[in-house]
mmCIF file of C-alpha atoms in Angstrom:
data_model
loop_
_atom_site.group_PDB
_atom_site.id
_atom_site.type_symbol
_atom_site.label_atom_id
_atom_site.label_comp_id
_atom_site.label_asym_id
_atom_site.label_seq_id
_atom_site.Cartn_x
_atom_site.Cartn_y
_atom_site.Cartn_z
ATOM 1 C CA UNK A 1 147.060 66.019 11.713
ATOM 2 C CA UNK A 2 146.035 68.960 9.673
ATOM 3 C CA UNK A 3 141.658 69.474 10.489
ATOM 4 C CA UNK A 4 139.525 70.846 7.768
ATOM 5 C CA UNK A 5 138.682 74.109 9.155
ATOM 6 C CA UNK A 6 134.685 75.674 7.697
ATOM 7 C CA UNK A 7 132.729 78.144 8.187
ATOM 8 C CA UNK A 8 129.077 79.222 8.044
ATOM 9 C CA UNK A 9 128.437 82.321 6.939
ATOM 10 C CA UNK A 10 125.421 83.312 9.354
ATOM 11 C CA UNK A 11 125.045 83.950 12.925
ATOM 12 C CA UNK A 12 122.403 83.993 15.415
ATOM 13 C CA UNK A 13 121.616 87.162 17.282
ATOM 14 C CA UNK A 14 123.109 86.710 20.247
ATOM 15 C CA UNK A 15 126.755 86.779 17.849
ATOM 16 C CA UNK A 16 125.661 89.752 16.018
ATOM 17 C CA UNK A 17 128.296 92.096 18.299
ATOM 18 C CA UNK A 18 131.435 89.976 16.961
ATOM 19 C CA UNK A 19 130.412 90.113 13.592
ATOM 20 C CA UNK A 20 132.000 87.029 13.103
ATOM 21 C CA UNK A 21 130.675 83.550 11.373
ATOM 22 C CA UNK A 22 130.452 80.674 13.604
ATOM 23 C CA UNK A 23 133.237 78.027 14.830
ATOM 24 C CA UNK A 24 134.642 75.536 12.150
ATOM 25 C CA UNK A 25 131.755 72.175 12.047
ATOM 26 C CA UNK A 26 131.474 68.852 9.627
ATOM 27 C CA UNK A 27 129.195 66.405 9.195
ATOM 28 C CA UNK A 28 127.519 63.639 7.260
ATOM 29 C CA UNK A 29 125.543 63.704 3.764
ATOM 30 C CA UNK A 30 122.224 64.114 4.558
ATOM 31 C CA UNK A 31 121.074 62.976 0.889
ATOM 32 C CA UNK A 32 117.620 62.447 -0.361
ATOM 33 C CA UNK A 33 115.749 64.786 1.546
ATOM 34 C CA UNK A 34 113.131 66.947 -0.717
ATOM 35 C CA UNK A 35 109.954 68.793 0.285
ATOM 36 C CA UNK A 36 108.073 69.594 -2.530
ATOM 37 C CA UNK A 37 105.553 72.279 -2.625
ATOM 38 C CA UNK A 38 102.263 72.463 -4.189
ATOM 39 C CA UNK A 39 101.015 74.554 -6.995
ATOM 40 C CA UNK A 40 99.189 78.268 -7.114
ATOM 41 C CA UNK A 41 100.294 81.216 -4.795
ATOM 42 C CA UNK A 42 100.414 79.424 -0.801
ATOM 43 C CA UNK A 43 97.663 80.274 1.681
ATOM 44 C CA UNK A 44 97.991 81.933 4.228
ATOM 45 C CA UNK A 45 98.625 80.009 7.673
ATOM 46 C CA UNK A 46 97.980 80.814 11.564
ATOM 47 C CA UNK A 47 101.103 81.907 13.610
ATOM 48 C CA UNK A 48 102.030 82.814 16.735
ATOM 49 C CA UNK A 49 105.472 84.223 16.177
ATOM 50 C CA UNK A 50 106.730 87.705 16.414
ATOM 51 C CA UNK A 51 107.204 87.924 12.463
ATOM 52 C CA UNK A 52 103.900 88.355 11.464
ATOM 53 C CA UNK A 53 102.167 86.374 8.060
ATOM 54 C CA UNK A 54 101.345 89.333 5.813
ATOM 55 C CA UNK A 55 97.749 88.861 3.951
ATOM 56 C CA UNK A 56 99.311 88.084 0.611
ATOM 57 C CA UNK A 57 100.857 84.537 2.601
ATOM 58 C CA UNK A 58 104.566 86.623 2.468
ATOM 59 C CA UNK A 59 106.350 86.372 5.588
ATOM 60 C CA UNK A 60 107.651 89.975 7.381
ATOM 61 C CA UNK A 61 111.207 89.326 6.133
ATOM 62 C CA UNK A 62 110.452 89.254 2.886
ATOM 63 C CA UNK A 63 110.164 91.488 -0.228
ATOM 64 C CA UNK A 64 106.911 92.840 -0.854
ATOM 65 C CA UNK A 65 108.021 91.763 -4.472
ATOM 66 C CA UNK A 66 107.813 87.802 -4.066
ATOM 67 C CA UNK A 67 103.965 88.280 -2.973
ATOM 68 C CA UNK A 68 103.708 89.439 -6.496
ATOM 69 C CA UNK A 69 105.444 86.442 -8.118
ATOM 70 C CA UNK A 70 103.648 84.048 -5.879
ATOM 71 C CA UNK A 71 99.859 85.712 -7.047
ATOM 72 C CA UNK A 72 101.263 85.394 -10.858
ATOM 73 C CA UNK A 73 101.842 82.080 -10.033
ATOM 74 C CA UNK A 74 105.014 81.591 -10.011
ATOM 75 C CA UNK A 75 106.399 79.773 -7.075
ATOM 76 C CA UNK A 76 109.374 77.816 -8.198
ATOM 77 C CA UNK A 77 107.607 74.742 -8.980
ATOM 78 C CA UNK A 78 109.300 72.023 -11.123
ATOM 79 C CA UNK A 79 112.770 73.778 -9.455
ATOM 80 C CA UNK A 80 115.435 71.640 -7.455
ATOM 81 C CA UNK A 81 117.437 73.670 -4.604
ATOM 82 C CA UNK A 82 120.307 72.006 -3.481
ATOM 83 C CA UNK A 83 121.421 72.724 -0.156
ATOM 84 C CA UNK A 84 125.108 71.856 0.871
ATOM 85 C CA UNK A 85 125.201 73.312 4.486
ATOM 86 C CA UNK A 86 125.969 71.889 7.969
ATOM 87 C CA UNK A 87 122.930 69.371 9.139
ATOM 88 C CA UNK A 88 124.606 67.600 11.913
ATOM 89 C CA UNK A 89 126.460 70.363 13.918
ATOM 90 C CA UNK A 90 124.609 72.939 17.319
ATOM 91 C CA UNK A 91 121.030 73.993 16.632
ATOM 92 C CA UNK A 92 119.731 77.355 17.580
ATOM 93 C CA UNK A 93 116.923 78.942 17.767
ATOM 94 C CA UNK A 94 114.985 81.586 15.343
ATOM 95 C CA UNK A 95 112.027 82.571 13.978
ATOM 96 C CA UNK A 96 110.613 82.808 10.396
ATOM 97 C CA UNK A 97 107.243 82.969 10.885
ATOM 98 C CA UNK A 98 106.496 80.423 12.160
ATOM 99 C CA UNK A 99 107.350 80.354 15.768
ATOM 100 C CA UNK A 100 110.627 80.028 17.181
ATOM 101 C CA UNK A 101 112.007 76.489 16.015
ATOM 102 C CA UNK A 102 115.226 75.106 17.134
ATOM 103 C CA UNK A 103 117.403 74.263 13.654
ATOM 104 C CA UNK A 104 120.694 73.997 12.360
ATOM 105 C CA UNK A 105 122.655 76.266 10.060
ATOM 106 C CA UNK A 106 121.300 74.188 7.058
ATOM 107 C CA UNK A 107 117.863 73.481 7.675
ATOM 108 C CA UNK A 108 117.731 77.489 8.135
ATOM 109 C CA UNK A 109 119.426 78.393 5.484
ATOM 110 C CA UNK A 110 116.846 75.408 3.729
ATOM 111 C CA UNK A 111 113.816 76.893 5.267
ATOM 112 C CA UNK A 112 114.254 80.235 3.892
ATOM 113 C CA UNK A 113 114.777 78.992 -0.083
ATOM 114 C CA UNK A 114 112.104 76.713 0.869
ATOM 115 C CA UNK A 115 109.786 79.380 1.605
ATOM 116 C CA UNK A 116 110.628 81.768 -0.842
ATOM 117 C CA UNK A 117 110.038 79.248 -3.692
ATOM 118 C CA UNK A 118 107.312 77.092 -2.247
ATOM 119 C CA UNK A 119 106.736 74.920 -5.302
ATOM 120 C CA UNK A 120 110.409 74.296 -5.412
ATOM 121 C CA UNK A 121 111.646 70.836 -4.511
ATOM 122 C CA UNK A 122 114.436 70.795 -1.564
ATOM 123 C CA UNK A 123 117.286 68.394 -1.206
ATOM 124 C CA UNK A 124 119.594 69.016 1.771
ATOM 125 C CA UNK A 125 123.601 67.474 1.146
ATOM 126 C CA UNK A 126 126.458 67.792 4.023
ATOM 127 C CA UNK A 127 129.102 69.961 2.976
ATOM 128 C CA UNK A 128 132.476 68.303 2.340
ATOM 129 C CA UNK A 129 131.793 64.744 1.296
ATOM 130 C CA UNK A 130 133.876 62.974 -1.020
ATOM 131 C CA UNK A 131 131.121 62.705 -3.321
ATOM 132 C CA UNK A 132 129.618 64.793 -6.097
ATOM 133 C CA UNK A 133 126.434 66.502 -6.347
ATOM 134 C CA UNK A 134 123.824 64.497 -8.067
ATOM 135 C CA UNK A 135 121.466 67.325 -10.038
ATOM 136 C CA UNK A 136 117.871 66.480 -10.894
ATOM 137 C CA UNK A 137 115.949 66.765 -14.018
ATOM 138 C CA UNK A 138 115.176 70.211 -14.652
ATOM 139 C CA UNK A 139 116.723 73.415 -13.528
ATOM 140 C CA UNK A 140 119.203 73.141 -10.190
ATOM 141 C CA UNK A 141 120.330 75.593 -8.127
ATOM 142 C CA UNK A 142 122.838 75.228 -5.361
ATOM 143 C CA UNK A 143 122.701 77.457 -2.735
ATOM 144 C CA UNK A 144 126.854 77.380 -0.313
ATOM 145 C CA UNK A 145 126.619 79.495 2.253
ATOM 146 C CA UNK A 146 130.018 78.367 4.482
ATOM 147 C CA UNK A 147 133.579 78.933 3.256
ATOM 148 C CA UNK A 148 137.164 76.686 2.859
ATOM 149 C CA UNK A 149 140.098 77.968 3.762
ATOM 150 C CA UNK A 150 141.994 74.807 1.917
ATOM 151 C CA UNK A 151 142.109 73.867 -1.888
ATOM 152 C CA UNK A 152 139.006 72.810 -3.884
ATOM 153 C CA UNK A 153 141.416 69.617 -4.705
ATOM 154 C CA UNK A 154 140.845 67.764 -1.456
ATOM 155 C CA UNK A 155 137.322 69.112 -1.310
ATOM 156 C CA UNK A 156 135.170 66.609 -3.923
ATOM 157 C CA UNK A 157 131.741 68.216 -3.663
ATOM 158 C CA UNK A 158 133.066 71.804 -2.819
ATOM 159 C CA UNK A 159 134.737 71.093 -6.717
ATOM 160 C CA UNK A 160 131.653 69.754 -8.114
ATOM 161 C CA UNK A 161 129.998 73.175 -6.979
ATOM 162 C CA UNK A 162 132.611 75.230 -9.057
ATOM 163 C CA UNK A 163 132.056 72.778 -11.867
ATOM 164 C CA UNK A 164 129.047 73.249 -11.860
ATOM 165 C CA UNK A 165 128.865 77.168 -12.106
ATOM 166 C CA UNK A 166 131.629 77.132 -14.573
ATOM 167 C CA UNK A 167 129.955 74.524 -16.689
ATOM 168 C CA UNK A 168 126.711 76.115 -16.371
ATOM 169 C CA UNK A 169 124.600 73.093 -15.561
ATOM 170 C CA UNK A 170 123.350 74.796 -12.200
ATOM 171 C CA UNK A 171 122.465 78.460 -10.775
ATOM 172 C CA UNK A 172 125.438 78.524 -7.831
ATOM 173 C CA UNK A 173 124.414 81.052 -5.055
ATOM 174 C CA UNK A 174 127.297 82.124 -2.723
ATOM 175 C CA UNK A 175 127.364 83.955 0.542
ATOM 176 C CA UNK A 176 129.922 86.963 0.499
ATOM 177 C CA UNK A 177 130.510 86.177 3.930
ATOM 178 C CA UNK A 178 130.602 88.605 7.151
ATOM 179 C CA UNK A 179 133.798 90.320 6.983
ATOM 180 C CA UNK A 180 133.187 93.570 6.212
ATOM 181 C CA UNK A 181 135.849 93.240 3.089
ATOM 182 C CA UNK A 182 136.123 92.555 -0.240
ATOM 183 C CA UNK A 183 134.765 89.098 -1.495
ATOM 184 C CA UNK A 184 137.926 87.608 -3.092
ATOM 185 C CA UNK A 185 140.507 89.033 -0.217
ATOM 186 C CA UNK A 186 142.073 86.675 2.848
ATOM 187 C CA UNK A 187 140.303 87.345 6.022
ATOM 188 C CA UNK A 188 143.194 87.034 8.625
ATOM 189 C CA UNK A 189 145.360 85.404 6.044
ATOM 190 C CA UNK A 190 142.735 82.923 5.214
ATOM 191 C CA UNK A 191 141.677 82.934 1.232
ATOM 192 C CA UNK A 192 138.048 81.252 0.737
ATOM 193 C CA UNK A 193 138.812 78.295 -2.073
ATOM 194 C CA UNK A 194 135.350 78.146 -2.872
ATOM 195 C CA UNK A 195 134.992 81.993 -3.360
ATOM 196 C CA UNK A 196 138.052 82.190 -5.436
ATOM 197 C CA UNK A 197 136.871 79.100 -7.964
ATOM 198 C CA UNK A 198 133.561 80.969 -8.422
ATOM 199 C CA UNK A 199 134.998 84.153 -9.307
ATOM 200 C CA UNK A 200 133.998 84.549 -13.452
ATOM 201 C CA UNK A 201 132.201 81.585 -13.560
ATOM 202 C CA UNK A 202 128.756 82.174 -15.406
ATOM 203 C CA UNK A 203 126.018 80.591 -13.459
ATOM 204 C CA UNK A 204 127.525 81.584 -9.841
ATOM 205 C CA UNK A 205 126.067 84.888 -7.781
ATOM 206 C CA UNK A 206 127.613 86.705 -4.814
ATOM 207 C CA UNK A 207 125.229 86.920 -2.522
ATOM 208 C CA UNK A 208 125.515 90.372 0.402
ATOM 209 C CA UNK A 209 123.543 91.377 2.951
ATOM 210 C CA UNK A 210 121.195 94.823 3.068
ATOM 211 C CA UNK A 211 120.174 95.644 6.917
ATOM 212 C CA UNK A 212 116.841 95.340 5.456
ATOM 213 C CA UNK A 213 114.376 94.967 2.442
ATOM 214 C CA UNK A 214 114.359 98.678 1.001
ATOM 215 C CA UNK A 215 111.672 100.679 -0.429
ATOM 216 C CA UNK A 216 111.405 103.906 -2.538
ATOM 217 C CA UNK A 217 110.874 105.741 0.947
ATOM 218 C CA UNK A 218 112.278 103.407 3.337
ATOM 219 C CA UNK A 219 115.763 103.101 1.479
ATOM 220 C CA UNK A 220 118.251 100.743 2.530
ATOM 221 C CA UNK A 221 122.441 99.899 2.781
ATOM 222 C CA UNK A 222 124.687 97.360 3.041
ATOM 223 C CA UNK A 223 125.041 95.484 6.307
ATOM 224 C CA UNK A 224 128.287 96.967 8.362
ATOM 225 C CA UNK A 225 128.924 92.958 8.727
ATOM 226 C CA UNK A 226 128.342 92.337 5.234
ATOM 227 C CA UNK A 227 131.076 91.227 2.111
ATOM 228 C CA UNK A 228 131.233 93.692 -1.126
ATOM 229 C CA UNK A 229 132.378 93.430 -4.510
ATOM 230 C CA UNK A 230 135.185 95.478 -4.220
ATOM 231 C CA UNK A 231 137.111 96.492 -7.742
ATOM 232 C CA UNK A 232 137.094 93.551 -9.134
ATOM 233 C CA UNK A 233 134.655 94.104 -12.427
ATOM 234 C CA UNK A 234 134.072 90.027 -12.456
ATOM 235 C CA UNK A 235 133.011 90.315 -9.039
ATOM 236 C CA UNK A 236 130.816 93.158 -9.568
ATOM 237 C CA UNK A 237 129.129 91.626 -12.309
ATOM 238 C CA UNK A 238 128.244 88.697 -10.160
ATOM 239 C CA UNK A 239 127.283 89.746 -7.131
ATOM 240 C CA UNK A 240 123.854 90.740 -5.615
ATOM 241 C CA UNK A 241 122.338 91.863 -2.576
ATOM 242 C CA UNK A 242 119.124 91.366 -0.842
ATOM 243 C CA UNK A 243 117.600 92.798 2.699
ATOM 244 C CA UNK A 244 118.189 89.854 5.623
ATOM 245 C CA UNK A 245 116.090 90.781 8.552
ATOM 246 C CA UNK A 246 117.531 89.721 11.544
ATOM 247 C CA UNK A 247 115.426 92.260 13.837
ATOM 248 C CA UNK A 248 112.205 90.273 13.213
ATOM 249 C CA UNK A 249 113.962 86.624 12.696
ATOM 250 C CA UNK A 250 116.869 86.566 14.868
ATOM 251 C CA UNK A 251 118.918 85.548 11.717
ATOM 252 C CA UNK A 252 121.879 87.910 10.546
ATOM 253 C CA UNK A 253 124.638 87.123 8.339
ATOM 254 C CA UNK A 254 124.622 86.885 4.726
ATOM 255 C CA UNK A 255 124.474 82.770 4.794
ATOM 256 C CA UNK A 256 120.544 83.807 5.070
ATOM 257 C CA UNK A 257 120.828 86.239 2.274
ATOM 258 C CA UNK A 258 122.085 84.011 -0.281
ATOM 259 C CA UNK A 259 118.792 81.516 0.300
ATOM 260 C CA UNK A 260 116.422 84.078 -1.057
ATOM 261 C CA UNK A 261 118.282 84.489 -4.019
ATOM 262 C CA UNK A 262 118.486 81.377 -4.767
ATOM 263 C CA UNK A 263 114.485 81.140 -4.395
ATOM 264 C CA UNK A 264 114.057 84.203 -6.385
ATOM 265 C CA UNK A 265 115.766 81.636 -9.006
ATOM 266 C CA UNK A 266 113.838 78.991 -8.831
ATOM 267 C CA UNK A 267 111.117 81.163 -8.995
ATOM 268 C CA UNK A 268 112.195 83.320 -12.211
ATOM 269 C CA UNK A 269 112.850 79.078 -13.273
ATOM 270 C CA UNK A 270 109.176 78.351 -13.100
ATOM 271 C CA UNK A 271 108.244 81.456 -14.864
ATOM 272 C CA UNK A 272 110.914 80.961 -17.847
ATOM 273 C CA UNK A 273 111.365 77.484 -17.793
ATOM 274 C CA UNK A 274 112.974 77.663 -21.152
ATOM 275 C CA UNK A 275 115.776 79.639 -19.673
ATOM 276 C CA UNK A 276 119.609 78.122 -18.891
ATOM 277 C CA UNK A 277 121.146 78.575 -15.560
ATOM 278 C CA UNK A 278 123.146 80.877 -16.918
ATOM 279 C CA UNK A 279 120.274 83.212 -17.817
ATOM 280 C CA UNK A 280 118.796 82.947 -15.241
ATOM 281 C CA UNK A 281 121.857 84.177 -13.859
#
């Protein structure tokens, strides 16, 4: 019996040595599930963690840029994110902000869009079902960060992702993934399907890792664990990176990199909500 073999593309800080993604997991859809945020820039809140609340509500792992957005007023609102991520599989424990909370892959890698793009609405699907994705009224982002290593044919939703980007009738962001290589090369042999049906299409983004959120005098790189665009000019042209703070959050890996992009999105969504996936891609 041949078992579908995935792979999240973050890792807790105790993994950060290997520089490796997490074992294979499944699960079940976990459909239905939305948190929607209210309007205006969000208030700040009392915390005890180690990741202090900065005075403009911003969190320490974020850009100083989103406090901006969020005091224009523009916080993703009337926005869908669409997780499809692992909600069934080990928790582990981190630290946004909030104080350490025990979570799994998705409901991280859902936190941290969530937070981004407050106003934005969240639904949460298991990865791998043999269903579609069913995209709400408005503007949709989906936001993959795990890898296949088998064809998008016996992967339903994993094809309706690709379809998606290609068609562009959603914002698709993608972790590069954590193997120090080019996105669009085998890792031990292995070829991400999902990677490889993204590549050109219009409303999907490449999502790396920077060891931190740069400044003018504080300037930053690429993560040594971090994916890169290589040669490939389609590639290039679709890929983005953005600083992932594992120092302050215990969260490395560029599955927690792709998140923010997708709430920068939803955010750039609210503020031209005339605009296509596509440009806002």
């Amino acid at each position: 019996m041949h078992k579908t073999q995935l792979f999240p593309a973050g890792f807790v800080v105790g993994l950060i040595a290997c520089l490796l993604a997490a074992p294979g997991f499944a699960g079940d859809l976990d459909a239905g599930i939305s948190r929607k945020g209210t309007t205006g820039t969000p208030a700040a809140e009392s915390s005890s963690s180690g990741c202090p609340q900065n005075a403009d509500g911003t969190f320490c792992w974020m850009s100083p840029d989103i406090g901006e957005a969020w005091t224009s007023g523009f916080i993703g609102s009337g926005v869908s994110i669409n997780v499809i991520d692992d909600f069934k599989e080990q928790p582990f424990d981190a630290d946004l902000g909030r104080g350490t909370q025990r979570q799994r892959h998705g409901d991280w890698v859902a936190e941290i869009a969530g937070m981004v793009a407050p106003g934005a609405n969240i639904f949460k699907y298991d990865y791998l079902e043999g269903s579609s994705i069913g995209l709400q009224d408005g503007l949709n982002i989906i936001n993959a960060s795990y890898r296949i290593i088998e064809p998008l044919s016996q992967h339903p939703r994993e094809q309706a992702i690709v379809d998606a980007a290609w068609a562009g009738t959603a914002i698709v962001t993608k972790s590069a993934d954590n193997y120090s290589n080019e996105v669009g090369r085998p890792h031990e042999g292995d070829f991400d399907g999902l990677t490889l049906g993204l590549i050109g299409a219009p409303s999907a983004i490449f999502v790396g890792a920077l060891d931190h959120n740069g400044t003018p005098g504080n300037k930053t790189r690429l993560a040594r664990y971090s994916n890169y665009p290589g040669s490939n000019p389609e590639v290039r042209n679709q890929f983005l990176t953005v600083g992932v703070e594992g120092d302050k959050t215990g969260l490395y890996g560029t599955s927690y990199a792709a998140p923010v992009v997708a709430g920068y999105a939803a955010i750039l969504g609210s503020k031209f909500t005339s605009a296509t996936p596509t440009q806002i891609t």
